[in-house]
PDB file of C-alpha atoms in Angstrom:
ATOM      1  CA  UNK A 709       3.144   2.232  17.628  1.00  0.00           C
ATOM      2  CA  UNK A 710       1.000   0.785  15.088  1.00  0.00           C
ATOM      3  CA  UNK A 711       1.959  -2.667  13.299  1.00  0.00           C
ATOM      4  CA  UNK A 712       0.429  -5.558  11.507  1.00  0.00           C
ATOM      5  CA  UNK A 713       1.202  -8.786  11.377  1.00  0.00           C
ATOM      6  CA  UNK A 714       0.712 -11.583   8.405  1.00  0.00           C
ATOM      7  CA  UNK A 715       1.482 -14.674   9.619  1.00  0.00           C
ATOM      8  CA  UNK A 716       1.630 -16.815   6.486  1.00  0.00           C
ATOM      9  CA  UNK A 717       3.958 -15.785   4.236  1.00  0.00           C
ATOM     10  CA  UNK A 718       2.730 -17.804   1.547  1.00  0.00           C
ATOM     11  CA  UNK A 719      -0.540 -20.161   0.653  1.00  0.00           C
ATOM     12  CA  UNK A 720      -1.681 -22.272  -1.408  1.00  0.00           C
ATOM     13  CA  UNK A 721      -5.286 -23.627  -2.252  1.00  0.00           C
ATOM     14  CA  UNK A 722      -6.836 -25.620  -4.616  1.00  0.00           C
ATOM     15  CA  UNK A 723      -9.336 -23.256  -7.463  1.00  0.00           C
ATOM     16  CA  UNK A 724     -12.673 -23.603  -5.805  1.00  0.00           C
ATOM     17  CA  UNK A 725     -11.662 -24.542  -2.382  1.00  0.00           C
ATOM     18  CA  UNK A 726     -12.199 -21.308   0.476  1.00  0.00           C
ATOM     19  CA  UNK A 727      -9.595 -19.292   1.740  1.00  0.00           C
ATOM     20  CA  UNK A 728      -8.789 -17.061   4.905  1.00  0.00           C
ATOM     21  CA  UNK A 729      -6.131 -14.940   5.567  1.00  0.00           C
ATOM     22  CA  UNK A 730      -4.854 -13.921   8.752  1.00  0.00           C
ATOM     23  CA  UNK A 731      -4.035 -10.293   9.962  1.00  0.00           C
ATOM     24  CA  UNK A 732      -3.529  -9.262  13.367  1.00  0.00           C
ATOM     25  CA  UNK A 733      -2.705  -6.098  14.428  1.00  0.00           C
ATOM     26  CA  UNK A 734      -1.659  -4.000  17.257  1.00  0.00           C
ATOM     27  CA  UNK A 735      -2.904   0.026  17.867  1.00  0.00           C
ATOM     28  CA  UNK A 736      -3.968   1.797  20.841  1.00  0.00           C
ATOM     29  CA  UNK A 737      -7.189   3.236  19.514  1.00  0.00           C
ATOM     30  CA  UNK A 738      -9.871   2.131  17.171  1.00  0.00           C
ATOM     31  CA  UNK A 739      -8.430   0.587  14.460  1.00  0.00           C
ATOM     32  CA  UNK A 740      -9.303   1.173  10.701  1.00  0.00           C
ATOM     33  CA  UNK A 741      -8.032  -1.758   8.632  1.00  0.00           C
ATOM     34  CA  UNK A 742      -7.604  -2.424   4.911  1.00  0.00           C
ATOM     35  CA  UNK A 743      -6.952  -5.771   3.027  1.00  0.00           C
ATOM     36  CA  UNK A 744      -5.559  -4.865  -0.343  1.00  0.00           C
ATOM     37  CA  UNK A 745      -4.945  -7.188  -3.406  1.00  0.00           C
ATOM     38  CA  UNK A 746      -1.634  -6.780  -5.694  1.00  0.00           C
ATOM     39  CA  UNK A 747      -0.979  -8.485  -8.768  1.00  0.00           C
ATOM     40  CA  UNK A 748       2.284  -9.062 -10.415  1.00  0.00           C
ATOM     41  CA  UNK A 749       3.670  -5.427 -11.672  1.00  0.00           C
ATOM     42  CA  UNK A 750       0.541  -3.835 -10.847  1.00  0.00           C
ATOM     43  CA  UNK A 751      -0.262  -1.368  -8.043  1.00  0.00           C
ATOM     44  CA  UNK A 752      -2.471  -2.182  -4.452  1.00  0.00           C
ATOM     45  CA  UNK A 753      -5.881  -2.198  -4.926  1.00  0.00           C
ATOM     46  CA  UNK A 754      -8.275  -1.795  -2.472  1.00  0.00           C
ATOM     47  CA  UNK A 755     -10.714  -5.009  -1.646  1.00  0.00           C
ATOM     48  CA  UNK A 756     -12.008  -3.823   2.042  1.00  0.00           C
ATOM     49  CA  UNK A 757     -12.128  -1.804   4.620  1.00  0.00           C
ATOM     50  CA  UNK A 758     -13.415  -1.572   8.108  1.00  0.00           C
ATOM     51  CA  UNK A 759     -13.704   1.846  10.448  1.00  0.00           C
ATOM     52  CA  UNK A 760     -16.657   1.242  12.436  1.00  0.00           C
ATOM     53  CA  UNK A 761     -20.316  -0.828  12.217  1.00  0.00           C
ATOM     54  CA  UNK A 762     -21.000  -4.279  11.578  1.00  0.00           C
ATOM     55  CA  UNK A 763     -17.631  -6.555  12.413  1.00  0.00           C
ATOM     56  CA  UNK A 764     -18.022  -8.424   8.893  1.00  0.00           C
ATOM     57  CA  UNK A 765     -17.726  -6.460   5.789  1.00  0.00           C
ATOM     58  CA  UNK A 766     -17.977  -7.218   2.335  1.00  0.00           C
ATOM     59  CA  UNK A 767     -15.282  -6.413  -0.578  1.00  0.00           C
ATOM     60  CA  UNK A 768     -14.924  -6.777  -4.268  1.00  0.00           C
ATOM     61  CA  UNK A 769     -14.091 -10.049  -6.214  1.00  0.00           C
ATOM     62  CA  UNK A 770     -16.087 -12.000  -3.477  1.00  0.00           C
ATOM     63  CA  UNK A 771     -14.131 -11.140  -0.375  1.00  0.00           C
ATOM     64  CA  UNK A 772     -15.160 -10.557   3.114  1.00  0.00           C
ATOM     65  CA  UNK A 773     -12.904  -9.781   6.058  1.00  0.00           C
ATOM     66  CA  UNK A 774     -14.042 -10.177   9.798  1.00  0.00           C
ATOM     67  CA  UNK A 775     -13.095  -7.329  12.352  1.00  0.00           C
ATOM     68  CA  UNK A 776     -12.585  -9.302  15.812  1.00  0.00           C
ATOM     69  CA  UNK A 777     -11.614  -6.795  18.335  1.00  0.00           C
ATOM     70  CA  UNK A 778     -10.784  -9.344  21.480  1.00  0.00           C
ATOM     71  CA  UNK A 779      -8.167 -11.272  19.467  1.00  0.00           C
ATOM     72  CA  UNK A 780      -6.987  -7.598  17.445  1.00  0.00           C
ATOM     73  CA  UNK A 781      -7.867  -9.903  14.258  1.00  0.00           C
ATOM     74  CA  UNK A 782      -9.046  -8.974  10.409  1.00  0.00           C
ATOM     75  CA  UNK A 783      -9.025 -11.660   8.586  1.00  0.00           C
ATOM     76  CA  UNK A 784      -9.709 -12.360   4.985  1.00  0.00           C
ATOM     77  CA  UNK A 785     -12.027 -14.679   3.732  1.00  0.00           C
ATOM     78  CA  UNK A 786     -12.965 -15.842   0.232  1.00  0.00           C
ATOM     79  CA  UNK A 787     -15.576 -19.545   0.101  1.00  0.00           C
ATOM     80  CA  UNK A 788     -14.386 -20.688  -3.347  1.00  0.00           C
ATOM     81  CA  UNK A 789     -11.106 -19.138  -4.706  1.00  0.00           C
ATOM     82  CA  UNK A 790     -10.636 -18.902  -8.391  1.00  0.00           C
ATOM     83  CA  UNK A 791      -7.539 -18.914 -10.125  1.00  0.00           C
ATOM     84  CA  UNK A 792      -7.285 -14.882 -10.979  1.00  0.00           C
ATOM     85  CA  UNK A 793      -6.831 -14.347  -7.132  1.00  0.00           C
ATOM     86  CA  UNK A 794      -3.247 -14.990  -7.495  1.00  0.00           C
ATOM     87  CA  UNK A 795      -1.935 -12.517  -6.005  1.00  0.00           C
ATOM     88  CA  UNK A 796      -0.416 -10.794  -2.953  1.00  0.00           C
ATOM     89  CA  UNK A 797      -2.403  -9.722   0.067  1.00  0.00           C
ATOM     90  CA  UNK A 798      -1.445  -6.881   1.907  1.00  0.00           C
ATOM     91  CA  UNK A 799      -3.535  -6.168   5.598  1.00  0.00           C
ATOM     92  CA  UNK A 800      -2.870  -2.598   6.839  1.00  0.00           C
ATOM     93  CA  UNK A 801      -3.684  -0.069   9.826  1.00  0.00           C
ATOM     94  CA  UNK A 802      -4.406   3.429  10.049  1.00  0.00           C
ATOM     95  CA  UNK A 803      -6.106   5.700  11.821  1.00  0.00           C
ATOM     96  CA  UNK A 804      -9.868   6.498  12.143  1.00  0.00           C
ATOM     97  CA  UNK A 805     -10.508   9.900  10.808  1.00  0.00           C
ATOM     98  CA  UNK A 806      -8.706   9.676   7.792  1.00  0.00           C
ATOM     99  CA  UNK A 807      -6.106   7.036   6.593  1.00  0.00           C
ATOM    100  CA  UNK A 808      -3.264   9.458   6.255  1.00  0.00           C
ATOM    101  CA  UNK A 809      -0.566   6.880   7.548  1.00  0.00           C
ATOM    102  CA  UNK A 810      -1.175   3.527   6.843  1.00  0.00           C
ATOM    103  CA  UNK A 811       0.909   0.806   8.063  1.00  0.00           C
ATOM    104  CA  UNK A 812       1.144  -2.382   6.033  1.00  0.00           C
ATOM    105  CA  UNK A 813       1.951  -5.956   6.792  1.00  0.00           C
ATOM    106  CA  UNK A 814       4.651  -8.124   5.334  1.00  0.00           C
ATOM    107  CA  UNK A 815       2.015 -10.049   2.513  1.00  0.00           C
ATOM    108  CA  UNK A 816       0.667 -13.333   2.011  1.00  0.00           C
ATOM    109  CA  UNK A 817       1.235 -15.083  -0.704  1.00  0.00           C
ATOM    110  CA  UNK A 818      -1.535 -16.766  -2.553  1.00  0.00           C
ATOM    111  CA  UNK A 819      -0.633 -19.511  -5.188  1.00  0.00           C
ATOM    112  CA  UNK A 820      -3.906 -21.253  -6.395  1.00  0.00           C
ATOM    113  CA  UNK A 821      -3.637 -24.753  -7.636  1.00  0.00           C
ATOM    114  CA  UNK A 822      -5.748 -25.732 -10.698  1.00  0.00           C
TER     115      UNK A 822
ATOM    116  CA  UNK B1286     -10.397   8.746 -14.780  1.00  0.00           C
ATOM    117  CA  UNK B1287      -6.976   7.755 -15.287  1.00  0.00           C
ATOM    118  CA  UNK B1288      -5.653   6.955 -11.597  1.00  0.00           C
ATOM    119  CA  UNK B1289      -2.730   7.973 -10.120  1.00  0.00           C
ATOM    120  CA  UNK B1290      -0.290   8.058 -13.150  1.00  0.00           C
ATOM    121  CA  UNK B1291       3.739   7.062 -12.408  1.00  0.00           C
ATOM    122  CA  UNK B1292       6.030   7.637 -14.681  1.00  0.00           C
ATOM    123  CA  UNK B1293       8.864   5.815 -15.629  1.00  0.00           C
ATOM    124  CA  UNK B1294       7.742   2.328 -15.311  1.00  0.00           C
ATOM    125  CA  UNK B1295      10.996   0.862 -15.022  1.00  0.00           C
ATOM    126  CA  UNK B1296      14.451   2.359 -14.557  1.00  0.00           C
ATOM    127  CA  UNK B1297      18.091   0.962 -14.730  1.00  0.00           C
ATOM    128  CA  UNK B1298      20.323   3.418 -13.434  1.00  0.00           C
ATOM    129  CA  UNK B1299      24.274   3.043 -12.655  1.00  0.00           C
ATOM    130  CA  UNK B1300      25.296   3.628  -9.067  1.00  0.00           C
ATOM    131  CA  UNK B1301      26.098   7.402  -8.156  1.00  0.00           C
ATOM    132  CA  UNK B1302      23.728   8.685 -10.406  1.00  0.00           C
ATOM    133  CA  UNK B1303      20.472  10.975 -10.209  1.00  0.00           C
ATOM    134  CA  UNK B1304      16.695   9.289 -10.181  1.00  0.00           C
ATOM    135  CA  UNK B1305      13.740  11.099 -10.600  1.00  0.00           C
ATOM    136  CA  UNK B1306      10.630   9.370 -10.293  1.00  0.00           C
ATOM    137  CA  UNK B1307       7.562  11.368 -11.085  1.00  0.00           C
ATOM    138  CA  UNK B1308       4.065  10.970  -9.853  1.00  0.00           C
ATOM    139  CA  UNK B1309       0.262  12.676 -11.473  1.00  0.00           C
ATOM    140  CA  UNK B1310      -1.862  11.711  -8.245  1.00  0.00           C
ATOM    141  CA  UNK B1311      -6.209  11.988  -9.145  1.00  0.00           C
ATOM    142  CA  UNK B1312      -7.421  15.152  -9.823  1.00  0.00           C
ATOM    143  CA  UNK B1313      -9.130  16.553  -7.024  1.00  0.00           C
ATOM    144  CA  UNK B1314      -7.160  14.301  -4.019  1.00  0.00           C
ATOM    145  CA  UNK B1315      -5.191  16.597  -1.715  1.00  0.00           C
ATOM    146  CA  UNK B1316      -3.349  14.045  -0.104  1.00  0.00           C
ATOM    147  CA  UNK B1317      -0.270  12.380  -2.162  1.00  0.00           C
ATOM    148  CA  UNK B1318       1.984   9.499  -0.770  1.00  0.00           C
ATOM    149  CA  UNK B1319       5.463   7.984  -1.422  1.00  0.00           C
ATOM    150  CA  UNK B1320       6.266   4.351  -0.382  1.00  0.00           C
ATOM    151  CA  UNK B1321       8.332   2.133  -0.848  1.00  0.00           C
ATOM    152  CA  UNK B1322       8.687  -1.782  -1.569  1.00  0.00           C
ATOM    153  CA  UNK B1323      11.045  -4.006  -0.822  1.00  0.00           C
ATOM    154  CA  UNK B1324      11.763  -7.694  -0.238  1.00  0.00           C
ATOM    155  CA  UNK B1325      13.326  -7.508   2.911  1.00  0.00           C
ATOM    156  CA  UNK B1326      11.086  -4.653   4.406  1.00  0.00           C
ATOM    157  CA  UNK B1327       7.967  -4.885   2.630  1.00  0.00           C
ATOM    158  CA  UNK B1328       5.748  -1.648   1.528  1.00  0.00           C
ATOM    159  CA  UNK B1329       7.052   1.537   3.692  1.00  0.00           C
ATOM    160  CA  UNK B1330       5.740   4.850   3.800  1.00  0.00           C
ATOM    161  CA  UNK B1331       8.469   7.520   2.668  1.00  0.00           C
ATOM    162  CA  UNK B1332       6.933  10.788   2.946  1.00  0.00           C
ATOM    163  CA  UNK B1333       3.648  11.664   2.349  1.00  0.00           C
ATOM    164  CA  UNK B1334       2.123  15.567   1.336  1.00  0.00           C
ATOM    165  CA  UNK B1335      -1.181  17.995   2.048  1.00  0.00           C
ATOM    166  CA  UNK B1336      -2.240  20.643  -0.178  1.00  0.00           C
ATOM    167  CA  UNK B1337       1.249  20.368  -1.797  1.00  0.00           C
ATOM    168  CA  UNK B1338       3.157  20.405   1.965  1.00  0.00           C
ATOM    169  CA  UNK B1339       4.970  18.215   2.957  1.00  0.00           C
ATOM    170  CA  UNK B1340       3.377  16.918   6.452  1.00  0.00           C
ATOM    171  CA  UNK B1341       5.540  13.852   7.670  1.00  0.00           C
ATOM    172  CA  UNK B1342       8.976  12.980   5.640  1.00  0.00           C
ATOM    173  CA  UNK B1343      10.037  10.784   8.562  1.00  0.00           C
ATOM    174  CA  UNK B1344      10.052   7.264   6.182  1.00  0.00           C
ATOM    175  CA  UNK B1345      12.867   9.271   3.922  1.00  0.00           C
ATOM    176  CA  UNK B1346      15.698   6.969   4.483  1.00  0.00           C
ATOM    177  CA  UNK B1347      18.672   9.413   3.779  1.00  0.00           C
ATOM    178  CA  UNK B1348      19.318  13.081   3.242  1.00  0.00           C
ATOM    179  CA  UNK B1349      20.093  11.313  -0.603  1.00  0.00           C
ATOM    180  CA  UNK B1350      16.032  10.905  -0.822  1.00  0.00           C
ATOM    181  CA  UNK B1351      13.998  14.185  -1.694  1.00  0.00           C
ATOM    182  CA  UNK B1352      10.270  14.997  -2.753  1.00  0.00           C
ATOM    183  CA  UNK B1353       8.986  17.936  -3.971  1.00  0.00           C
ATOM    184  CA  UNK B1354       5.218  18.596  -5.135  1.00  0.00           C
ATOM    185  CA  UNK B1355       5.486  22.221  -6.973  1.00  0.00           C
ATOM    186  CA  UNK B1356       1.519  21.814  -7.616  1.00  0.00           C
ATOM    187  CA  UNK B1357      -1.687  19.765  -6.827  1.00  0.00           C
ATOM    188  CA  UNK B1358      -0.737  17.745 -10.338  1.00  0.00           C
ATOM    189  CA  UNK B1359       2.681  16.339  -9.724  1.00  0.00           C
ATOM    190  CA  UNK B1360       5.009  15.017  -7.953  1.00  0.00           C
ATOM    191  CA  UNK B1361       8.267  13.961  -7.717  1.00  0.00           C
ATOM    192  CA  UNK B1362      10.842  11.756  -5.332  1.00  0.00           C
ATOM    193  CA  UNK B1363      14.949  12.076  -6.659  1.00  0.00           C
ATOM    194  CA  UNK B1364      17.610  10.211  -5.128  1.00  0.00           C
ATOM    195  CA  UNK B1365      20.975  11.795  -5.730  1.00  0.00           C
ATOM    196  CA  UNK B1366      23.312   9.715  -5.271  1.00  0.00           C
ATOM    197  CA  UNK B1367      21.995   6.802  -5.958  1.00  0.00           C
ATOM    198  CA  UNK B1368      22.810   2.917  -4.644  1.00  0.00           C
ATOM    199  CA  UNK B1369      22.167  -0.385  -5.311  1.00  0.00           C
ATOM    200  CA  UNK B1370      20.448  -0.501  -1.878  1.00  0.00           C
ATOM    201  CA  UNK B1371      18.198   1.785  -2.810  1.00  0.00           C
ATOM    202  CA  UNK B1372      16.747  -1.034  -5.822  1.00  0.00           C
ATOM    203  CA  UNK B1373      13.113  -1.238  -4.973  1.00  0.00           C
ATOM    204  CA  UNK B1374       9.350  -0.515  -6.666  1.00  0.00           C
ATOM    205  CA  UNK B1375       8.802   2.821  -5.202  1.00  0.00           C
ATOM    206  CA  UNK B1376       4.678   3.609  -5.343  1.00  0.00           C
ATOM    207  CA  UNK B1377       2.585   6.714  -5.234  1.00  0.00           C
ATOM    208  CA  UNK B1378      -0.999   6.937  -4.025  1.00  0.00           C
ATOM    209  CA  UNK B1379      -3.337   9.460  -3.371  1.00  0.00           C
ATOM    210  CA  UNK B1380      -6.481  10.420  -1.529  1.00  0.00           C
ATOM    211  CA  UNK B1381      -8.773  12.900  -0.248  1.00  0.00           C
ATOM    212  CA  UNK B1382      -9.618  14.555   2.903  1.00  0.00           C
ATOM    213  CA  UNK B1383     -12.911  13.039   4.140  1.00  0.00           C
ATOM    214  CA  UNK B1384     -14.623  10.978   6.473  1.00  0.00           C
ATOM    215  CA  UNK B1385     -14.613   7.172   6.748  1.00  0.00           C
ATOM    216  CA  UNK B1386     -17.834   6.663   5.793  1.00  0.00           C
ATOM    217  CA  UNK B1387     -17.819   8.051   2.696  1.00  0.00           C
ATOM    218  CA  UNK B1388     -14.695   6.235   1.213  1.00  0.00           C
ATOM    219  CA  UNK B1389     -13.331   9.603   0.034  1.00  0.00           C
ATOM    220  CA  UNK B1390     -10.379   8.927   1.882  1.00  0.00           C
ATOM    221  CA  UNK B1391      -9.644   5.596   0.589  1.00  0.00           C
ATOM    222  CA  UNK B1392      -5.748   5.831  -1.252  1.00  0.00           C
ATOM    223  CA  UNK B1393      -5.586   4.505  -4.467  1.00  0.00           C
ATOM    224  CA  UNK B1394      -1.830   3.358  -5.680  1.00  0.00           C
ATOM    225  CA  UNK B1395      -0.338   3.910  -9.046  1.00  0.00           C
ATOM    226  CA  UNK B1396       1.038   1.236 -10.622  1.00  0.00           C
ATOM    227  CA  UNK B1397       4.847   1.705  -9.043  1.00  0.00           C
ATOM    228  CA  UNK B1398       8.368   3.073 -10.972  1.00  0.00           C
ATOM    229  CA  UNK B1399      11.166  -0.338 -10.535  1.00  0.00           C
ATOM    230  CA  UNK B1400      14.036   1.198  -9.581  1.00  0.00           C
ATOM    231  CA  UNK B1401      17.064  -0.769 -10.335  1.00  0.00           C
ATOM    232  CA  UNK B1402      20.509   0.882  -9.423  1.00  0.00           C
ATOM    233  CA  UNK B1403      23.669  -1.473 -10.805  1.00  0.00           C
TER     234      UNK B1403
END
């Protein structure tokens, strides 16, 4: 069975400082992977996504997220962090053709000191 | 366009009584989801629909938890009775069939219904 794993519950960083988030995650077949951002009382939005292709991909807002298949790793980068990326982080797994059942992980998080 | 529209916002309900949470997924997606989001168990997936169909309901907690889509426009998810357990921010999202590449099939979340049941 598919699952996902966020390690860090919750993180904090100084505004300009860089950030990475972890995400590992465990499927039997290619994986197709998401990061997505939510605010307070807002929805998920979508910052990334990997399926196949070049291992680092790039995202809205200044993300990037690294696919490492040998250590079943995705995780979220960001060089300098601003203070609007408050937020929580959501990593999830689905399958290749089509993401008609993704799985999500717990969240991380991310408090950003002025 | 207007994203995936959920209506109401909030709700405060009394225990034992009937929710209905109602969902306008994008025009044009064919794919409409239920989950739901808690503290202690994070975002599940309830049920989730094709062309209207239902295709996997196996996230549906309890026999108390139903979803109907009568048309490619709307949704909705009741739970009669309701509990306090059942207190959560229940989202709908929505996608299309297509490949990877593309993005078609990306889901895009409305902004969630809080549930509250006293």
């Amino acid at each position: 069975a598919q699952s996902v794993t966020q390690p860090d519950i919750h993180i904090t960083v100084s505004e300009g400082a860089s950030l990475e988030l972890r995400c590992n995650y465990s499927y039997g077949a290619t994986p197709y992977l998401f990061w997505y951002v939510q605010s307070p009382g807002q929805g998920l939005q979508l910052l990334l996504k990997y399926f196949s292709g070049d291992t680092l991909v790039q995202g809205i807002k200044g993300f990037e997220a690294e696919f490492k298949r040998s250590q079943s790793s995705f995780n979220l980068r960001k060089p300098s962090v601003h203070w609007s990326d408050a937020a929580e982080y959501f990593c999830a797994v689905g399958h290749l053709q089509g993401a008609q059942k993704l799985v999500f992980g717990q969240g991380t998080r991310l408090t950003i000191n002025p | 366009d207007a994203g995936v529209i959920q209506s109401p916002r909030h709700e405060v309900t009394e225990m034992g009584q009937e929710v209905t949470l109602r969902c306008k997924p994008i025009s044009g997606h064919d794919y409409l989801f239920w989950y739901r989001q808690t503290m202690m168990r994070g975002l599940e997936l309830l049920i989730y629909f094709n062309n209207n169909v239902p295709i996997d309901d196996s996230g549906m907690p309890e026999d108390r938890f139903s979803a109907k889509m009568p048309n490619a426009s709307f949704s909705t998810l009741k739970i009669q009775p309701s509990e306090p357990r059942d207190s959560a921010v229940y989202f709908c999202a929505s996608s299309s069939l297509g490949l990877a590449e593309t993005g078609s099939d990306t889901q895009y979340f409305g902004p969630g219904t809080r549930l509250t049941v006293l």
